[in-house]
Each structure stands twice: as structure tokens, then as C-alpha cells.
């Protein structure tokens, strides 16, 4: 199976976790896009969705799925999103699609986080994938210096030759060279750096379920 076929398989499986008549939290990225396309097939069964990015909101609306502002929503049964890396304990690196802050906010409102990923995303230790950190622009240099002290090599993320700007108007520093043995502690440390909006570690509140696409079918990991 191709990587896209694996993503489609887990997206289809995630539909089983959608609660009829409720609002669904939806993530950002290529795997989440497959989920949105599957969600469109049952849109008559749901009230609507909360999007974690402008790109996700646009894709939902293109399928005529009503998009709610999170301020209108007190709680939701599930949030479905991909991961750049995930461990057997449910800790994740997210933010490859530059939506880490909104993803973390929407996920915090959901009763259950369903991670959908192909098998290559399951790792023993987080850190091979560059760790995204969303930063207020004026703090870029000072945050980068402090990330060096934590043992990483910070790189400003560019797109089309210019610094990438998030939906929140911030920049992203991608940190390479980390071996994250204690993701909960590192998440705490980086989030305490003044100027950091959030770090793409989802460990203090990780996934509840991971639907992992493998050549032998979708495997369900529960944490």
C-alpha cells in the first residue's frame, strides 16, 4: 500500500469515532485532509466541525460542512488529527503543517484525541522530526538562543523564500538534533520560554487513541 492509501485507511477508520449530532474537531495536514473527505460522506449525521487552521476550514466549507468558531463550543466528543511522530505512550510531535497552536487549543476542548497516522510515524523516541516551536516574531532570536541551551539546533521555517507566517501571525522555529527522552518535561520547559506561543510537543495531553495504518491493516493503539 502507498502512504496515501494508508492515510485513507486510517481516515476511514476514524469515522467510527464520530458521534452523531455532535461537533467534530478537525486537525490540519495531509492525513487530516483525508479525514475531511471521509467526513463529507456522513456530513448529514453531524452538527458541524471546528477547524484547527484556515486551510482546514476552507476544505470543510468546500464540502458544505458547517464550521464553528471554537468560542461557540463548550465541548466536543472527539478531535481527529495526524501526527509527525508518535510514541507507544501517545506523546506526539505535531506542527509540520504550521497549525500547532490552534491544534493544541482545539484538542484541549475535546473529550478524546484520535490520532490518525501511517505506520512510519510510530517511533521509540521523539526528535528525529524537527520540533516546531511557534514564536512571536520579535522574540525569534532570544527564543532561538534559549533553544540552543536545551541542546537543539533552531532553524527559522521558510516558505517560498520568505519566513513562514502562521494563521496567528507568528513565525515557526524548527529544532533539530533533539532526542526527547522526557517529552512532558521538555514541553513544559519550552512553553515557559518568554516569546514562545506553544511547542509542537503533545505530551502533557497526548493522544487517547492512535489509528495506525500498516500493510496488515489499521492497528488501534489505546493510551
PDB file of C-alpha atoms in Angstrom:
ATOM      1  CA  UNK A   1       0.000   0.000   0.000  1.00  0.00           C
ATOM      2  CA  UNK A   2       1.151   3.534  -0.729  1.00  0.00           C
ATOM      3  CA  UNK A   3       1.442   6.106   2.051  1.00  0.00           C
ATOM      4  CA  UNK A   4      -1.691   7.846   0.743  1.00  0.00           C
ATOM      5  CA  UNK A   5      -3.602   4.565   0.824  1.00  0.00           C
ATOM      6  CA  UNK A   6      -2.548   4.033   4.448  1.00  0.00           C
ATOM      7  CA  UNK A   7      -3.688   7.562   5.321  1.00  0.00           C
ATOM      8  CA  UNK A   8      -7.018   6.963   3.617  1.00  0.00           C
ATOM      9  CA  UNK A   9      -7.486   3.710   5.531  1.00  0.00           C
ATOM     10  CA  UNK A  10      -6.979   5.354   8.935  1.00  0.00           C
ATOM     11  CA  UNK A  11      -9.176   8.308   7.950  1.00  0.00           C
ATOM     12  CA  UNK A  12     -11.970   5.901   7.091  1.00  0.00           C
ATOM     13  CA  UNK A  13     -11.494   4.062  10.399  1.00  0.00           C
ATOM     14  CA  UNK A  14     -11.644   7.349  12.347  1.00  0.00           C
ATOM     15  CA  UNK A  15     -15.200   7.931  11.136  1.00  0.00           C
ATOM     16  CA  UNK A  16     -16.271   5.217  13.595  1.00  0.00           C
ATOM     17  CA  UNK A  17     -15.362   7.582  16.455  1.00  0.00           C
ATOM     18  CA  UNK A  18     -17.541  10.437  15.189  1.00  0.00           C
ATOM     19  CA  UNK A  19     -20.590  10.974  17.400  1.00  0.00           C
ATOM     20  CA  UNK A  20     -23.882  11.571  15.589  1.00  0.00           C
ATOM     21  CA  UNK A  21     -25.426  15.009  16.068  1.00  0.00           C
ATOM     22  CA  UNK A  22     -22.257  16.476  17.588  1.00  0.00           C
ATOM     23  CA  UNK A  23     -19.458  18.817  16.535  1.00  0.00           C
ATOM     24  CA  UNK A  24     -16.171  17.256  15.421  1.00  0.00           C
ATOM     25  CA  UNK A  25     -12.752  18.802  15.981  1.00  0.00           C
ATOM     26  CA  UNK A  26     -10.634  18.515  12.842  1.00  0.00           C
ATOM     27  CA  UNK A  27      -6.874  18.816  12.507  1.00  0.00           C
ATOM     28  CA  UNK A  28      -4.575  20.048   9.761  1.00  0.00           C
ATOM     29  CA  UNK A  29      -2.368  18.335   7.211  1.00  0.00           C
ATOM     30  CA  UNK A  30      -2.431  15.650   4.561  1.00  0.00           C
ATOM     31  CA  UNK A  31      -3.855  12.890   6.773  1.00  0.00           C
ATOM     32  CA  UNK A  32      -6.471  15.227   8.246  1.00  0.00           C
ATOM     33  CA  UNK A  33      -7.464  16.149   4.688  1.00  0.00           C
ATOM     34  CA  UNK A  34      -8.292  12.511   4.001  1.00  0.00           C
ATOM     35  CA  UNK A  35     -10.427  12.522   7.144  1.00  0.00           C
ATOM     36  CA  UNK A  36     -12.278  15.648   5.991  1.00  0.00           C
ATOM     37  CA  UNK A  37     -13.089  13.948   2.692  1.00  0.00           C
ATOM     38  CA  UNK A  38     -14.432  10.919   4.563  1.00  0.00           C
ATOM     39  CA  UNK A  39     -16.361  13.171   6.962  1.00  0.00           C
ATOM     40  CA  UNK A  40     -18.090  14.770   3.987  1.00  0.00           C
ATOM     41  CA  UNK A  41     -19.718  11.411   3.214  1.00  0.00           C
ATOM     42  CA  UNK A  42     -21.533  11.471   6.595  1.00  0.00           C
ATOM     43  CA  UNK A  43     -21.981  15.237   6.962  1.00  0.00           C
ATOM     44  CA  UNK A  44     -25.750  14.774   7.332  1.00  0.00           C
ATOM     45  CA  UNK A  45     -25.045  12.946  10.602  1.00  0.00           C
ATOM     46  CA  UNK A  46     -23.015  15.680  12.323  1.00  0.00           C
ATOM     47  CA  UNK A  47     -23.810  19.186  13.549  1.00  0.00           C
ATOM     48  CA  UNK A  48     -20.600  20.631  12.135  1.00  0.00           C
ATOM     49  CA  UNK A  49     -16.891  20.961  12.801  1.00  0.00           C
ATOM     50  CA  UNK A  50     -14.274  23.137  14.489  1.00  0.00           C
ATOM     51  CA  UNK A  51     -11.200  23.673  12.320  1.00  0.00           C
ATOM     52  CA  UNK A  52      -7.622  23.952  13.583  1.00  0.00           C
ATOM     53  CA  UNK A  53      -6.488  26.135  10.659  1.00  0.00           C
ATOM     54  CA  UNK A  54      -7.762  28.374   7.888  1.00  0.00           C
ATOM     55  CA  UNK A  55      -6.815  25.671   5.369  1.00  0.00           C
ATOM     56  CA  UNK A  56      -8.899  23.061   7.188  1.00  0.00           C
ATOM     57  CA  UNK A  57     -11.833  25.472   7.487  1.00  0.00           C
ATOM     58  CA  UNK A  58     -11.722  26.095   3.737  1.00  0.00           C
ATOM     59  CA  UNK A  59     -11.695  22.378   2.951  1.00  0.00           C
ATOM     60  CA  UNK A  60     -14.611  21.733   5.321  1.00  0.00           C
ATOM     61  CA  UNK A  61     -16.650  24.557   3.777  1.00  0.00           C
ATOM     62  CA  UNK A  62     -15.871  23.240   0.297  1.00  0.00           C
ATOM     63  CA  UNK A  63     -17.707  20.084   1.389  1.00  0.00           C
ATOM     64  CA  UNK A  64     -20.606  22.173   2.787  1.00  0.00           C
ATOM     65  CA  UNK A  65     -19.754  21.205   6.368  1.00  0.00           C
ATOM     66  CA  UNK A  66     -20.635  23.990   8.791  1.00  0.00           C
ATOM     67  CA  UNK A  67     -17.579  25.383  10.555  1.00  0.00           C
ATOM     68  CA  UNK A  68     -17.989  26.669  14.110  1.00  0.00           C
ATOM     69  CA  UNK A  69     -15.775  29.134  15.924  1.00  0.00           C
ATOM     70  CA  UNK A  70     -14.308  27.442  18.983  1.00  0.00           C
ATOM     71  CA  UNK A  71     -15.737  30.209  21.170  1.00  0.00           C
ATOM     72  CA  UNK A  72     -19.182  28.855  20.288  1.00  0.00           C
ATOM     73  CA  UNK A  73     -18.334  25.374  21.532  1.00  0.00           C
ATOM     74  CA  UNK A  74     -18.110  24.284  25.165  1.00  0.00           C
ATOM     75  CA  UNK A  75     -17.050  20.708  24.483  1.00  0.00           C
ATOM     76  CA  UNK A  76     -16.865  18.118  21.717  1.00  0.00           C
ATOM     77  CA  UNK A  77     -16.607  14.328  21.830  1.00  0.00           C
ATOM     78  CA  UNK A  78     -13.607  13.898  19.518  1.00  0.00           C
ATOM     79  CA  UNK A  79     -10.736  15.708  17.866  1.00  0.00           C
ATOM     80  CA  UNK A  80      -9.170  13.906  14.897  1.00  0.00           C
ATOM     81  CA  UNK A  81      -5.715  14.836  13.629  1.00  0.00           C
ATOM     82  CA  UNK A  82      -2.481  13.405  12.323  1.00  0.00           C
ATOM     83  CA  UNK A  83       0.995  13.416  13.863  1.00  0.00           C
ATOM     84  CA  UNK A  84       4.529  13.884  12.594  1.00  0.00           C
ATOM     85  CA  UNK A  85       5.763  11.408  15.218  1.00  0.00           C
ATOM     86  CA  UNK A  86       4.032   9.420  17.956  1.00  0.00           C
ATOM     87  CA  UNK A  87       5.374   7.108  20.642  1.00  0.00           C
ATOM     88  CA  UNK A  88       3.865   3.951  22.106  1.00  0.00           C
ATOM     89  CA  UNK A  89       2.854   6.109  25.094  1.00  0.00           C
ATOM     90  CA  UNK A  90       0.799   8.523  22.948  1.00  0.00           C
ATOM     91  CA  UNK A  91       3.180  11.510  23.071  1.00  0.00           C
ATOM     92  CA  UNK A  92       3.420  13.316  19.736  1.00  0.00           C
ATOM     93  CA  UNK A  93       5.335  15.860  17.718  1.00  0.00           C
ATOM     94  CA  UNK A  94       2.949  17.950  15.648  1.00  0.00           C
ATOM     95  CA  UNK A  95       3.228  21.164  13.669  1.00  0.00           C
ATOM     96  CA  UNK A  96       4.644  20.103  10.319  1.00  0.00           C
ATOM     97  CA  UNK A  97       1.628  21.869   8.825  1.00  0.00           C
ATOM     98  CA  UNK A  98       2.287  25.009  10.912  1.00  0.00           C
ATOM     99  CA  UNK A  99      -1.017  24.763  12.829  1.00  0.00           C
ATOM    100  CA  UNK A 100       0.330  23.501  16.158  1.00  0.00           C
ATOM    101  CA  UNK A 101      -1.123  26.236  18.374  1.00  0.00           C
ATOM    102  CA  UNK A 102      -4.660  26.008  17.065  1.00  0.00           C
ATOM    103  CA  UNK A 103      -4.415  22.209  17.008  1.00  0.00           C
ATOM    104  CA  UNK A 104      -3.442  22.176  20.678  1.00  0.00           C
ATOM    105  CA  UNK A 105      -6.247  24.591  21.581  1.00  0.00           C
ATOM    106  CA  UNK A 106      -8.965  22.645  19.745  1.00  0.00           C
ATOM    107  CA  UNK A 107      -7.674  19.329  21.091  1.00  0.00           C
ATOM    108  CA  UNK A 108      -7.871  20.686  24.649  1.00  0.00           C
ATOM    109  CA  UNK A 109     -11.645  21.116  24.308  1.00  0.00           C
ATOM    110  CA  UNK A 110     -12.282  17.588  23.023  1.00  0.00           C
ATOM    111  CA  UNK A 111     -13.068  14.667  25.294  1.00  0.00           C
ATOM    112  CA  UNK A 112     -10.925  12.329  23.188  1.00  0.00           C
ATOM    113  CA  UNK A 113      -7.970  12.868  20.808  1.00  0.00           C
ATOM    114  CA  UNK A 114      -7.918  10.384  17.923  1.00  0.00           C
ATOM    115  CA  UNK A 115      -4.544  10.385  16.180  1.00  0.00           C
ATOM    116  CA  UNK A 116      -4.532   9.035  12.631  1.00  0.00           C
ATOM    117  CA  UNK A 117      -1.157   8.175  11.110  1.00  0.00           C
ATOM    118  CA  UNK A 118       0.652   5.787   8.813  1.00  0.00           C
ATOM    119  CA  UNK A 119       2.972   3.288  10.447  1.00  0.00           C
ATOM    120  CA  UNK A 120       6.137   5.278   9.708  1.00  0.00           C
ATOM    121  CA  UNK A 121       5.104   7.873  12.303  1.00  0.00           C
ATOM    122  CA  UNK A 122       5.409   5.450  15.242  1.00  0.00           C
ATOM    123  CA  UNK A 123       8.821   5.944  16.906  1.00  0.00           C
ATOM    124  CA  UNK A 124      10.589   4.772  20.049  1.00  0.00           C
ATOM    125  CA  UNK A 125      11.838   8.280  20.859  1.00  0.00           C
ATOM    126  CA  UNK A 126      10.619  11.639  19.609  1.00  0.00           C
ATOM    127  CA  UNK A 127      13.039  14.037  17.964  1.00  0.00           C
ATOM    128  CA  UNK A 128      14.084  12.819  14.531  1.00  0.00           C
ATOM    129  CA  UNK A 129      11.339  15.002  13.069  1.00  0.00           C
ATOM    130  CA  UNK A 130      12.255  18.677  13.631  1.00  0.00           C
ATOM    131  CA  UNK A 131      10.364  20.012  16.648  1.00  0.00           C
ATOM    132  CA  UNK A 132       8.235  23.038  15.694  1.00  0.00           C
ATOM    133  CA  UNK A 133       8.003  25.986  18.079  1.00  0.00           C
ATOM    134  CA  UNK A 134       5.610  28.855  17.297  1.00  0.00           C
ATOM    135  CA  UNK A 135       7.178  32.138  18.328  1.00  0.00           C
ATOM    136  CA  UNK A 136       6.145  35.805  18.439  1.00  0.00           C
ATOM    137  CA  UNK A 137       8.298  37.408  15.702  1.00  0.00           C
ATOM    138  CA  UNK A 138      10.127  39.936  17.899  1.00  0.00           C
ATOM    139  CA  UNK A 139      11.261  37.066  20.171  1.00  0.00           C
ATOM    140  CA  UNK A 140      12.698  34.899  17.393  1.00  0.00           C
ATOM    141  CA  UNK A 141      16.372  35.493  18.236  1.00  0.00           C
ATOM    142  CA  UNK A 142      16.078  35.277  22.013  1.00  0.00           C
ATOM    143  CA  UNK A 143      13.993  32.097  21.831  1.00  0.00           C
ATOM    144  CA  UNK A 144      16.468  30.547  19.376  1.00  0.00           C
ATOM    145  CA  UNK A 145      19.353  31.191  21.806  1.00  0.00           C
ATOM    146  CA  UNK A 146      17.469  29.503  24.629  1.00  0.00           C
ATOM    147  CA  UNK A 147      16.613  26.513  22.440  1.00  0.00           C
ATOM    148  CA  UNK A 148      20.338  26.067  21.754  1.00  0.00           C
ATOM    149  CA  UNK A 149      20.885  25.830  25.521  1.00  0.00           C
ATOM    150  CA  UNK A 150      18.373  22.956  25.580  1.00  0.00           C
ATOM    151  CA  UNK A 151      20.564  21.047  23.133  1.00  0.00           C
ATOM    152  CA  UNK A 152      18.792  21.773  19.858  1.00  0.00           C
ATOM    153  CA  UNK A 153      19.695  23.485  16.611  1.00  0.00           C
ATOM    154  CA  UNK A 154      16.984  26.056  15.809  1.00  0.00           C
ATOM    155  CA  UNK A 155      16.100  26.947  12.230  1.00  0.00           C
ATOM    156  CA  UNK A 156      13.572  29.551  11.153  1.00  0.00           C
ATOM    157  CA  UNK A 157      10.990  27.947   8.847  1.00  0.00           C
ATOM    158  CA  UNK A 158      10.757  29.434   5.363  1.00  0.00           C
ATOM    159  CA  UNK A 159       8.151  29.053   2.623  1.00  0.00           C
ATOM    160  CA  UNK A 160       8.673  30.288  -0.916  1.00  0.00           C
ATOM    161  CA  UNK A 161      11.875  32.025   0.124  1.00  0.00           C
ATOM    162  CA  UNK A 162      10.397  34.066   2.987  1.00  0.00           C
ATOM    163  CA  UNK A 163       9.725  33.253   6.661  1.00  0.00           C
ATOM    164  CA  UNK A 164       6.512  31.265   7.030  1.00  0.00           C
ATOM    165  CA  UNK A 165       3.802  33.168   8.906  1.00  0.00           C
ATOM    166  CA  UNK A 166       1.221  31.129  10.827  1.00  0.00           C
ATOM    167  CA  UNK A 167      -2.523  31.783  10.907  1.00  0.00           C
ATOM    168  CA  UNK A 168      -1.802  33.604  14.182  1.00  0.00           C
ATOM    169  CA  UNK A 169       0.749  35.979  12.616  1.00  0.00           C
ATOM    170  CA  UNK A 170       3.769  34.299  14.180  1.00  0.00           C
ATOM    171  CA  UNK A 171       6.891  32.510  12.929  1.00  0.00           C
ATOM    172  CA  UNK A 172       7.997  28.913  13.433  1.00  0.00           C
ATOM    173  CA  UNK A 173      11.382  27.723  14.608  1.00  0.00           C
ATOM    174  CA  UNK A 174      12.098  24.080  13.771  1.00  0.00           C
ATOM    175  CA  UNK A 175      14.512  22.472  16.239  1.00  0.00           C
ATOM    176  CA  UNK A 176      16.696  19.621  15.010  1.00  0.00           C
ATOM    177  CA  UNK A 177      19.149  17.392  16.847  1.00  0.00           C
ATOM    178  CA  UNK A 178      16.953  16.612  19.852  1.00  0.00           C
ATOM    179  CA  UNK A 179      16.487  13.198  21.410  1.00  0.00           C
ATOM    180  CA  UNK A 180      13.396  13.703  23.517  1.00  0.00           C
ATOM    181  CA  UNK A 181      13.565  11.158  26.318  1.00  0.00           C
ATOM    182  CA  UNK A 182      11.123  13.104  28.530  1.00  0.00           C
ATOM    183  CA  UNK A 183       8.606  14.853  26.255  1.00  0.00           C
ATOM    184  CA  UNK A 184       6.394  16.055  29.122  1.00  0.00           C
ATOM    185  CA  UNK A 185       9.289  17.874  30.790  1.00  0.00           C
ATOM    186  CA  UNK A 186      10.631  19.335  27.542  1.00  0.00           C
ATOM    187  CA  UNK A 187       7.155  20.578  26.635  1.00  0.00           C
ATOM    188  CA  UNK A 188       6.991  22.343  29.996  1.00  0.00           C
ATOM    189  CA  UNK A 189      10.463  23.856  29.618  1.00  0.00           C
ATOM    190  CA  UNK A 190       9.940  25.223  26.121  1.00  0.00           C
ATOM    191  CA  UNK A 191       6.470  26.574  26.877  1.00  0.00           C
ATOM    192  CA  UNK A 192       7.993  28.569  29.753  1.00  0.00           C
ATOM    193  CA  UNK A 193      10.366  30.453  27.439  1.00  0.00           C
ATOM    194  CA  UNK A 194       9.099  34.016  27.103  1.00  0.00           C
ATOM    195  CA  UNK A 195       8.066  34.657  23.497  1.00  0.00           C
ATOM    196  CA  UNK A 196       7.041  31.061  22.788  1.00  0.00           C
ATOM    197  CA  UNK A 197       3.376  30.708  21.873  1.00  0.00           C
ATOM    198  CA  UNK A 198       3.490  26.928  22.061  1.00  0.00           C
ATOM    199  CA  UNK A 199       5.710  23.983  21.211  1.00  0.00           C
ATOM    200  CA  UNK A 200       4.658  21.130  18.950  1.00  0.00           C
ATOM    201  CA  UNK A 201       5.015  18.567  21.715  1.00  0.00           C
ATOM    202  CA  UNK A 202       1.677  16.997  22.592  1.00  0.00           C
ATOM    203  CA  UNK A 203       2.758  15.037  25.661  1.00  0.00           C
ATOM    204  CA  UNK A 204       1.121  16.611  28.707  1.00  0.00           C
ATOM    205  CA  UNK A 205      -2.100  15.934  26.821  1.00  0.00           C
ATOM    206  CA  UNK A 206      -1.272  13.326  24.212  1.00  0.00           C
ATOM    207  CA  UNK A 207      -3.438  11.096  22.064  1.00  0.00           C
ATOM    208  CA  UNK A 208      -6.085   8.858  23.625  1.00  0.00           C
ATOM    209  CA  UNK A 209      -6.220   6.543  20.614  1.00  0.00           C
ATOM    210  CA  UNK A 210      -3.913   6.130  17.613  1.00  0.00           C
ATOM    211  CA  UNK A 211      -5.189   4.526  14.437  1.00  0.00           C
ATOM    212  CA  UNK A 212      -2.026   3.336  12.736  1.00  0.00           C
ATOM    213  CA  UNK A 213      -2.054   2.415   9.063  1.00  0.00           C
ATOM    214  CA  UNK A 214       0.046  -0.661   8.276  1.00  0.00           C
ATOM    215  CA  UNK A 215       0.264  -3.042   5.297  1.00  0.00           C
ATOM    216  CA  UNK A 216      -1.596  -5.566   7.501  1.00  0.00           C
ATOM    217  CA  UNK A 217      -4.464  -3.165   8.142  1.00  0.00           C
ATOM    218  CA  UNK A 218      -5.298  -0.474  10.667  1.00  0.00           C
ATOM    219  CA  UNK A 219      -3.935  -1.128  14.146  1.00  0.00           C
ATOM    220  CA  UNK A 220      -5.556   0.565  17.155  1.00  0.00           C
ATOM    221  CA  UNK A 221      -3.315   1.776  19.976  1.00  0.00           C
ATOM    222  CA  UNK A 222      -5.032   2.960  23.165  1.00  0.00           C
ATOM    223  CA  UNK A 223      -3.224   5.056  25.784  1.00  0.00           C
TER     224      UNK A 223
END
